[in-house]
Amino acid sequence: MPEGRPSGCPDGRAVGENSVGQLLARVGVLVRPLAKNDPQQIGPFRIIGLLGGGGMGRVYLGRAADGRPVAVKTARSELADERGFRARFAREVSAAQQVGGPFVAPVVDAAPHDDVPWMATEYVPGVSLTDAVHDCGPLPEHAVRLLTAGLLHALTAVHAHGLVHRDLKPSNILLTAEGPRVIDFGIAHSAADTALTTTGTALGTPGFMAPEQLVMTGPKVTGAADVFALGGVIVYAATGGGPYGNADPQVLMYRTVHEEPRLDELADFLRELAAACLAKDPELRPALPALMARVGAPGPYGDWLPEPVAVQLRSLSAQLSDPRSPAMFAPRTPAEEPADVPYDRLPTRTTADGAPPPPSYDVPPPAGTPAPPQPATAPPGQYGPARATPSPDGYGPALATPPQERHGPAPSPGPHAVPSDWPPGQTASPGRPASPGPSRRRVLAALSVVGVGAGGGALAWVLQPDGGDGGSGKPSGGSKPGGNPSAIGTPSNRLPKEIRDKGIVTIGSDIAYEPMEFVRDGKPAGLDVDLANALGRELGLRVKFVNAVFDTLLTGLHANRFDLVMSAMTDTKDRQEGRTDGTKTGSGGVDLVDYFQSGLVLVVRKGNPEDIKAPRDLSGRKVAVQRGTFARDLLGQLNRQVPQKLKIREFDSPEDVYDDVAKGRSTACLDDFPVAAHTAATRAGGTTLELSGEQLEPLLYGVAVAKTNTALRDAVREALDRLIRNGEYAKILKKWHVEDGAVERAVVNEGS
């Protein structure tokens, strides 16, 4: 047992009544009542409780005018008078404002130059990793994986702005129902600046500080220091102790510089991961993209935490009347629902009534459209949106295991799935296809639609004769809601009054599926983004994208956080009826305005030298596929139906799949149509690949609209019809090399 490991819940899995009772008892002290000397109001926020305090100051729970909970961090008055303190506090505000994303607590307002400096961030009910491990012992391995995946994305967002957090540690990580959140940017600093010190003392937390932070004459502190700290967090979460034990700070600093970390109690995967992160030499630590490929994509976070921690979160959420905890997803009005945070959020200040404008990716309104009324905002000032130069891509060699990305589904988060369009502000390596992420789109729908059992409908295409339609999936029309061809008129006339008056449409999206929606140069890009912008022009609206985890998009739609969801979402009966795994979710269903079709497709070398036109032609051939994907499952079924078994060559990363075909080692590969088409057309080294045959088992992608919002649904459908008729829709598809995914007209709920 590591030094200082708590005795409760020793294996992190068994949960007794006593441990749950102890946690419930602690909920009451997580938010403590205010003392006589505590403020009742800070800036625009009413203070309702005390969350915690320390040597730097106090953190209060507050509420904005619209009821949104916030955490307000204040500085001690004596510190505020210290020379240079306000500049450092303003720098913390600036650092925190630059960084956004679902795994970072965003700043909603700040006043570093008030008599008592303060900063307010969005508050999500959560418990620190320190408290969670103290109360119940180490987290189970699957929870540590999900924790690490979220932290990697948070650090990616930090480093994309040229910042280094410098103090990633368990107490600065909140465990929430939606995943981990990184807090406290008190000593975050630009990677381009010299080491941040105070009177010659390095800032950070011994036990999690990198050796270069402790040795003043050592290498410059870069993002690699955060990777080292991440290794320490992994060890702590999995074992209950730090990588160098628990001892006096001086002892921990000595061990960090001169001794090896204590990793014996870690499971094999976590031990290898932590060891790589904790390398003494920063140049030998893996870069974030390599770690992300190793760990996998974040989520789903529905039940990721041990039960006693989940009990604590549910109780705290109920105490705050906040729905964002397990089994508490009742829709709320916009005034009640905390704002979502876009991936690359710009700094904002609150409006006059204390509510921040919804952070988003803005798209300019169409020419000639009057600018919608905007809430008054204060200028960003010295802690505004200026961005530093991005950090270098990496710090040293990748892990021994190659990057493991996936195009399709994974049964659970693991070491094989990650979208390659992260980190933000960076594009995929030239010639390398970007991964569209885990099982969020195609398979969540496909498994329920076509089935994967041997002899089931999923392989109806295998023995189709040449000349068949290959399951084109073209919309067939019918009496769907809003499914009639749109009438000639102005789509904007159909808009709900509140959206028309506001002049803005907010679109929720998981921006991690190239070429449909991904991040390029720090901004959303892709077919969905271009099409959304075109729809906005037709409707006379400005488009705002809000980034969110895919599995939470429809919940956010029903909670009025978004007006629409556009994220390569498959149109299925379950989604239309508000079902998950055939069971009602408690949220209403959605209407989907279908705009694209995507199935699996074969990719071969240019010229198709082996004349592969259909799956049956693969009999006895070598076929490349990404491990753990839906395409891999279908190839396994095909093996039971062809005369000679396929020689399936599995790879962990999509680039290896395409390389294998391009070099002639495999005859073909099977992949999602938009990924395959875009990769074949843009791959570095020339167009050495091409698609062959029809799309297999195509599914429709739709723009999701709440069932109750028929006016918005019909406006979107009519605007899409106009784009199809005037040719702009075709131009957008051609730009992304996916013309074969076109639909003939705009229809609603054509999925099955």
Coordinates of C-alpha atoms in Angstrom, one line a residue, residues 148 168-169 207-210 224-238 241-244 261 270-279:
T148 CA -6.6 10.6 -18.5
L168 CA -1.7 20.0 -12.7
K169 CA -2.3 17.9 -9.6
G207 CA 5.5 15.4 -6.1
F208 CA 3.9 16.6 -9.4
M209 CA 6.4 19.2 -10.6
A210 CA 8.8 18.1 -13.4
A224 CA 6.4 18.6 -21.3
A225 CA 6.2 19.7 -17.7
D226 CA 2.4 19.2 -17.8
V227 CA 2.9 15.7 -19.3
F228 CA 5.1 14.9 -16.3
A229 CA 2.4 16.1 -13.9
L230 CA -0.1 14.0 -15.8
G231 CA 2.0 11.0 -15.1
G232 CA 1.9 11.8 -11.4
V233 CA -1.9 12.2 -11.6
I234 CA -2.3 8.8 -13.2
V235 CA -0.3 7.2 -10.4
Y236 CA -2.2 9.0 -7.8
A237 CA -5.6 8.1 -9.3
A238 CA -4.7 4.5 -9.7
G241 CA -0.3 7.7 -3.6
G242 CA 2.0 10.0 -5.6
P243 CA 4.7 8.7 -7.9
Y244 CA 7.3 9.5 -5.3
P261 CA 9.0 6.8 -9.7
L270 CA -1.2 2.4 -16.9
R271 CA 2.4 1.6 -15.7
E272 CA 3.7 2.0 -19.3
L273 CA 1.8 5.2 -19.7
A274 CA 2.9 6.8 -16.5
A275 CA 6.5 5.7 -17.0
A276 CA 6.6 7.5 -20.3
C277 CA 5.1 10.6 -18.9
L278 CA 7.5 10.6 -15.9
A279 CA 10.7 10.5 -17.9

